[in-house]
Amino acid sequence: VAIERNADKPAVVTAEAKLGQAYLAKPSEGDIAFALARASAADPAAYAKQAEYGKRLLAAVDSKWARLEADQKEALRVSSLKDQRIVELTKQIERVKAEASRNIWTMTGAGLVVIGGLACAFASVRIGIPLLLAGAFAGAVPFIVDSPYFAYIAGSSLALAAGLGIYWLWDRVRDSANAPNEPPQK
């Protein structure tokens, strides 16, 4: 465009042509020889033929570029679908792991309850009742751990255990302090 509008200014036309060449790759020796032969012939039909070839070449490049962009968009869409599927499968794996853990605790609790029941029936209630309670606790573990109140439950359980431990220690010290001084028996 700058060359056509400045046809009466040869210096501007030359500068614009050199600027346009700066954006192009360096031509091969064959291309230079072909251009020199075309310029020396100065045939308007040859120029028109080469201009038409250039337009077809540009159209082919534009078509392939549009195809490349469409392929990239499709690849991005497929990649996005794959990423979504990976996230979905990861969530499913986490759910299955949690369910397996819950099932193990439930089966452990059921086993302890059965053993506790058998112990109550055939051995002693003093042995069976703690096993029954342990089975109930084991069955409840998944629900306790998944609860939003887990921190409160765990904290209160630890506080209760610490309180029982302190009471046991206080009772033991009190009993030993109040024990009569009897000589050891031989």
mmCIF file of C-alpha atoms in Angstrom:
data_model
loop_
_atom_site.group_PDB
_atom_site.id
_atom_site.type_symbol
_atom_site.label_atom_id
_atom_site.label_comp_id
_atom_site.label_asym_id
_atom_site.label_seq_id
_atom_site.Cartn_x
_atom_site.Cartn_y
_atom_site.Cartn_z
ATOM 1 C CA VAL A 1 0.000 0.000 0.000
ATOM 2 C CA ALA A 2 2.797 2.420 0.906
ATOM 3 C CA ILE A 3 4.568 1.568 -2.353
ATOM 4 C CA GLU A 4 1.430 2.199 -4.469
ATOM 5 C CA ARG A 5 0.607 5.504 -2.764
ATOM 6 C CA ASN A 6 4.180 6.779 -3.001
ATOM 7 C CA ALA A 7 4.858 5.787 -6.626
ATOM 8 C CA ASP A 8 6.043 9.329 -7.349
ATOM 9 C CA LYS A 9 8.641 9.136 -4.524
ATOM 10 C CA PRO A 10 11.237 6.491 -5.476
ATOM 11 C CA ALA A 11 13.205 6.894 -2.214
ATOM 12 C CA VAL A 12 10.109 6.090 -0.125
ATOM 13 C CA VAL A 13 9.230 3.147 -2.371
ATOM 14 C CA THR A 14 12.768 1.741 -1.999
ATOM 15 C CA ALA A 15 12.678 2.197 1.794
ATOM 16 C CA GLU A 16 9.269 0.497 2.036
ATOM 17 C CA ALA A 17 10.434 -2.397 -0.162
ATOM 18 C CA LYS A 18 13.528 -2.897 2.021
ATOM 19 C CA LEU A 19 11.358 -2.765 5.125
ATOM 20 C CA GLY A 20 9.060 -5.435 3.692
ATOM 21 C CA GLN A 21 12.082 -7.598 2.826
ATOM 22 C CA ALA A 22 13.310 -7.328 6.422
ATOM 23 C CA TYR A 23 10.292 -9.374 7.530
ATOM 24 C CA LEU A 24 10.915 -12.114 4.972
ATOM 25 C CA ALA A 25 13.355 -15.014 5.088
ATOM 26 C CA LYS A 26 16.538 -14.709 3.047
ATOM 27 C CA PRO A 27 15.829 -16.031 -0.474
ATOM 28 C CA SER A 28 17.714 -19.004 -1.867
ATOM 29 C CA GLU A 29 20.049 -18.733 -4.845
ATOM 30 C CA GLY A 30 17.406 -20.357 -7.053
ATOM 31 C CA ASP A 31 14.781 -17.816 -6.006
ATOM 32 C CA ILE A 32 17.184 -14.950 -6.703
ATOM 33 C CA ALA A 33 18.009 -16.347 -10.162
ATOM 34 C CA PHE A 34 14.296 -16.807 -10.930
ATOM 35 C CA ALA A 35 13.500 -13.221 -9.848
ATOM 36 C CA LEU A 36 16.404 -11.804 -11.906
ATOM 37 C CA ALA A 37 15.239 -13.701 -15.007
ATOM 38 C CA ARG A 38 11.669 -12.443 -14.522
ATOM 39 C CA ALA A 39 12.891 -8.842 -14.026
ATOM 40 C CA SER A 40 15.116 -8.938 -17.118
ATOM 41 C CA ALA A 41 12.221 -10.256 -19.237
ATOM 42 C CA ALA A 42 9.895 -7.524 -17.899
ATOM 43 C CA ASP A 43 6.862 -9.550 -19.011
ATOM 44 C CA PRO A 44 3.594 -8.263 -17.470
ATOM 45 C CA ALA A 45 1.984 -11.694 -17.943
ATOM 46 C CA ALA A 46 4.793 -13.318 -15.901
ATOM 47 C CA TYR A 47 4.252 -10.773 -13.121
ATOM 48 C CA ALA A 48 0.499 -11.450 -13.135
ATOM 49 C CA LYS A 49 1.125 -15.209 -13.098
ATOM 50 C CA GLN A 50 3.497 -14.905 -10.118
ATOM 51 C CA ALA A 51 1.077 -12.591 -8.283
ATOM 52 C CA GLU A 52 -1.708 -15.152 -8.781
ATOM 53 C CA TYR A 53 0.591 -17.919 -7.522
ATOM 54 C CA GLY A 54 1.406 -15.799 -4.457
ATOM 55 C CA LYS A 55 -2.295 -15.266 -3.729
ATOM 56 C CA ARG A 56 -2.989 -19.014 -3.985
ATOM 57 C CA LEU A 57 -0.005 -19.734 -1.745
ATOM 58 C CA LEU A 58 -1.208 -17.180 0.815
ATOM 59 C CA ALA A 59 -4.720 -18.676 0.713
ATOM 60 C CA ALA A 60 -3.261 -22.159 1.312
ATOM 61 C CA VAL A 61 -1.174 -20.877 4.235
ATOM 62 C CA ASP A 62 -4.199 -19.090 5.712
ATOM 63 C CA SER A 63 -6.307 -22.234 5.307
ATOM 64 C CA LYS A 64 -3.702 -24.408 7.018
ATOM 65 C CA TRP A 65 -3.286 -21.809 9.767
ATOM 66 C CA ALA A 66 -7.052 -21.799 10.399
ATOM 67 C CA ARG A 67 -7.002 -25.619 10.466
ATOM 68 C CA LEU A 68 -4.115 -25.522 12.954
ATOM 69 C CA GLU A 69 -6.013 -23.125 15.221
ATOM 70 C CA ALA A 70 -9.122 -25.323 15.040
ATOM 71 C CA ASP A 71 -7.014 -28.388 15.889
ATOM 72 C CA GLN A 72 -5.502 -26.544 18.852
ATOM 73 C CA LYS A 73 -8.955 -25.589 20.129
ATOM 74 C CA GLU A 74 -10.090 -29.201 19.804
ATOM 75 C CA ALA A 75 -6.955 -30.430 21.587
ATOM 76 C CA LEU A 76 -7.583 -27.934 24.393
ATOM 77 C CA ARG A 77 -11.189 -29.127 24.690
ATOM 78 C CA VAL A 78 -10.113 -32.781 24.802
ATOM 79 C CA SER A 79 -7.403 -31.969 27.351
ATOM 80 C CA SER A 80 -9.971 -30.159 29.487
ATOM 81 C CA LEU A 81 -12.282 -33.177 29.316
ATOM 82 C CA LYS A 82 -9.403 -35.454 30.324
ATOM 83 C CA ASP A 83 -8.552 -33.191 33.261
ATOM 84 C CA GLN A 84 -12.184 -33.220 34.389
ATOM 85 C CA ARG A 85 -12.249 -37.016 34.132
ATOM 86 C CA ILE A 86 -9.039 -37.269 36.169
ATOM 87 C CA VAL A 87 -10.559 -35.099 38.903
ATOM 88 C CA GLU A 88 -13.750 -37.170 38.819
ATOM 89 C CA LEU A 89 -11.828 -40.458 39.065
ATOM 90 C CA THR A 90 -9.661 -39.104 41.889
ATOM 91 C CA LYS A 91 -12.791 -38.186 43.851
ATOM 92 C CA GLN A 92 -14.231 -41.626 43.160
ATOM 93 C CA ILE A 93 -11.028 -43.301 44.409
ATOM 94 C CA GLU A 94 -11.147 -41.238 47.606
ATOM 95 C CA ARG A 95 -14.788 -42.213 48.112
ATOM 96 C CA VAL A 96 -14.017 -45.918 47.604
ATOM 97 C CA LYS A 97 -11.073 -45.731 50.029
ATOM 98 C CA ALA A 98 -13.261 -44.095 52.674
ATOM 99 C CA GLU A 99 -15.977 -46.680 52.099
ATOM 100 C CA ALA A 100 -13.460 -49.537 52.409
ATOM 101 C CA SER A 101 -12.155 -48.092 55.678
ATOM 102 C CA ARG A 102 -15.707 -47.724 56.958
ATOM 103 C CA ASN A 103 -16.451 -51.344 56.019
ATOM 104 C CA ILE A 104 -13.333 -52.603 57.819
ATOM 105 C CA TRP A 105 -14.325 -50.782 61.012
ATOM 106 C CA THR A 106 -17.887 -52.086 60.752
ATOM 107 C CA MET A 107 -16.736 -55.679 60.265
ATOM 108 C CA THR A 108 -14.285 -55.331 63.166
ATOM 109 C CA GLY A 109 -17.087 -54.017 65.373
ATOM 110 C CA ALA A 110 -19.406 -56.838 64.333
ATOM 111 C CA GLY A 111 -16.693 -59.399 65.048
ATOM 112 C CA LEU A 112 -16.037 -57.969 68.502
ATOM 113 C CA VAL A 113 -19.772 -57.965 69.286
ATOM 114 C CA VAL A 114 -20.047 -61.635 68.276
ATOM 115 C CA ILE A 115 -16.978 -62.549 70.341
ATOM 116 C CA GLY A 116 -18.349 -60.517 73.261
ATOM 117 C CA GLY A 117 -21.704 -62.283 73.023
ATOM 118 C CA LEU A 118 -20.012 -65.674 72.978
ATOM 119 C CA ALA A 119 -17.830 -64.642 75.920
ATOM 120 C CA CYS A 120 -20.922 -63.556 77.870
ATOM 121 C CA ALA A 121 -22.641 -66.850 77.089
ATOM 122 C CA PHE A 122 -19.791 -69.272 77.690
ATOM 123 C CA ALA A 123 -17.186 -67.485 79.808
ATOM 124 C CA SER A 124 -17.961 -64.508 81.992
ATOM 125 C CA VAL A 125 -19.989 -61.336 81.753
ATOM 126 C CA ARG A 126 -16.915 -59.449 82.973
ATOM 127 C CA ILE A 127 -15.090 -60.557 79.813
ATOM 128 C CA GLY A 128 -18.043 -60.257 77.410
ATOM 129 C CA ILE A 129 -19.346 -56.775 78.289
ATOM 130 C CA PRO A 130 -16.035 -54.962 77.553
ATOM 131 C CA LEU A 131 -15.835 -56.816 74.233
ATOM 132 C CA LEU A 132 -19.410 -55.801 73.395
ATOM 133 C CA LEU A 133 -18.609 -52.164 74.233
ATOM 134 C CA ALA A 134 -15.378 -52.320 72.203
ATOM 135 C CA GLY A 135 -17.369 -53.705 69.258
ATOM 136 C CA ALA A 136 -19.896 -50.895 69.493
ATOM 137 C CA PHE A 137 -17.087 -48.339 69.620
ATOM 138 C CA ALA A 138 -15.260 -49.948 66.665
ATOM 139 C CA GLY A 139 -18.457 -49.842 64.605
ATOM 140 C CA ALA A 140 -18.924 -46.162 65.472
ATOM 141 C CA VAL A 141 -15.350 -45.066 64.626
ATOM 142 C CA PRO A 142 -16.046 -44.133 60.959
ATOM 143 C CA PHE A 143 -19.010 -41.993 61.955
ATOM 144 C CA ILE A 144 -17.031 -40.315 64.720
ATOM 145 C CA VAL A 145 -14.044 -39.561 62.474
ATOM 146 C CA ASP A 146 -16.236 -38.213 59.649
ATOM 147 C CA SER A 147 -18.257 -36.067 62.039
ATOM 148 C CA PRO A 148 -17.723 -32.294 62.040
ATOM 149 C CA TYR A 149 -17.593 -32.612 65.827
ATOM 150 C CA PHE A 150 -14.618 -35.011 65.746
ATOM 151 C CA ALA A 151 -12.286 -32.508 67.423
ATOM 152 C CA TYR A 152 -14.776 -32.024 70.274
ATOM 153 C CA ILE A 153 -15.355 -35.763 70.647
ATOM 154 C CA ALA A 154 -11.626 -36.534 70.641
ATOM 155 C CA GLY A 155 -10.869 -33.685 73.044
ATOM 156 C CA SER A 156 -13.589 -34.686 75.492
ATOM 157 C CA SER A 157 -12.482 -38.346 75.303
ATOM 158 C CA LEU A 158 -8.900 -37.367 76.084
ATOM 159 C CA ALA A 159 -10.072 -35.100 78.911
ATOM 160 C CA LEU A 160 -12.210 -37.921 80.342
ATOM 161 C CA ALA A 161 -9.279 -40.365 80.137
ATOM 162 C CA ALA A 162 -6.978 -37.824 81.798
ATOM 163 C CA GLY A 163 -9.570 -37.215 84.530
ATOM 164 C CA LEU A 164 -9.930 -40.944 85.195
ATOM 165 C CA GLY A 165 -6.137 -41.293 85.299
ATOM 166 C CA ILE A 166 -5.800 -38.433 87.763
ATOM 167 C CA TYR A 167 -8.602 -39.867 89.926
ATOM 168 C CA TRP A 168 -6.945 -43.311 89.907
ATOM 169 C CA LEU A 169 -3.610 -41.764 90.902
ATOM 170 C CA TRP A 170 -5.245 -39.651 93.653
ATOM 171 C CA ASP A 171 -7.134 -42.689 94.977
ATOM 172 C CA ARG A 172 -3.987 -44.794 95.015
ATOM 173 C CA VAL A 173 -2.004 -42.120 96.881
ATOM 174 C CA ARG A 174 -4.861 -41.623 99.354
ATOM 175 C CA ASP A 175 -5.132 -45.354 99.996
ATOM 176 C CA SER A 176 -1.396 -45.680 100.547
ATOM 177 C CA ALA A 177 -1.382 -42.672 102.909
ATOM 178 C CA ASN A 178 -4.323 -43.990 104.947
ATOM 179 C CA ALA A 179 -3.084 -47.571 105.077
ATOM 180 C CA PRO A 180 -2.190 -48.769 108.589
ATOM 181 C CA ASN A 181 1.469 -49.313 109.316
ATOM 182 C CA GLU A 182 1.619 -53.031 109.593
ATOM 183 C CA PRO A 183 4.842 -54.868 109.428
ATOM 184 C CA PRO A 184 5.257 -56.993 106.352
ATOM 185 C CA GLN A 185 4.049 -60.501 106.810
ATOM 186 C CA LYS A 186 6.528 -63.274 106.574
#
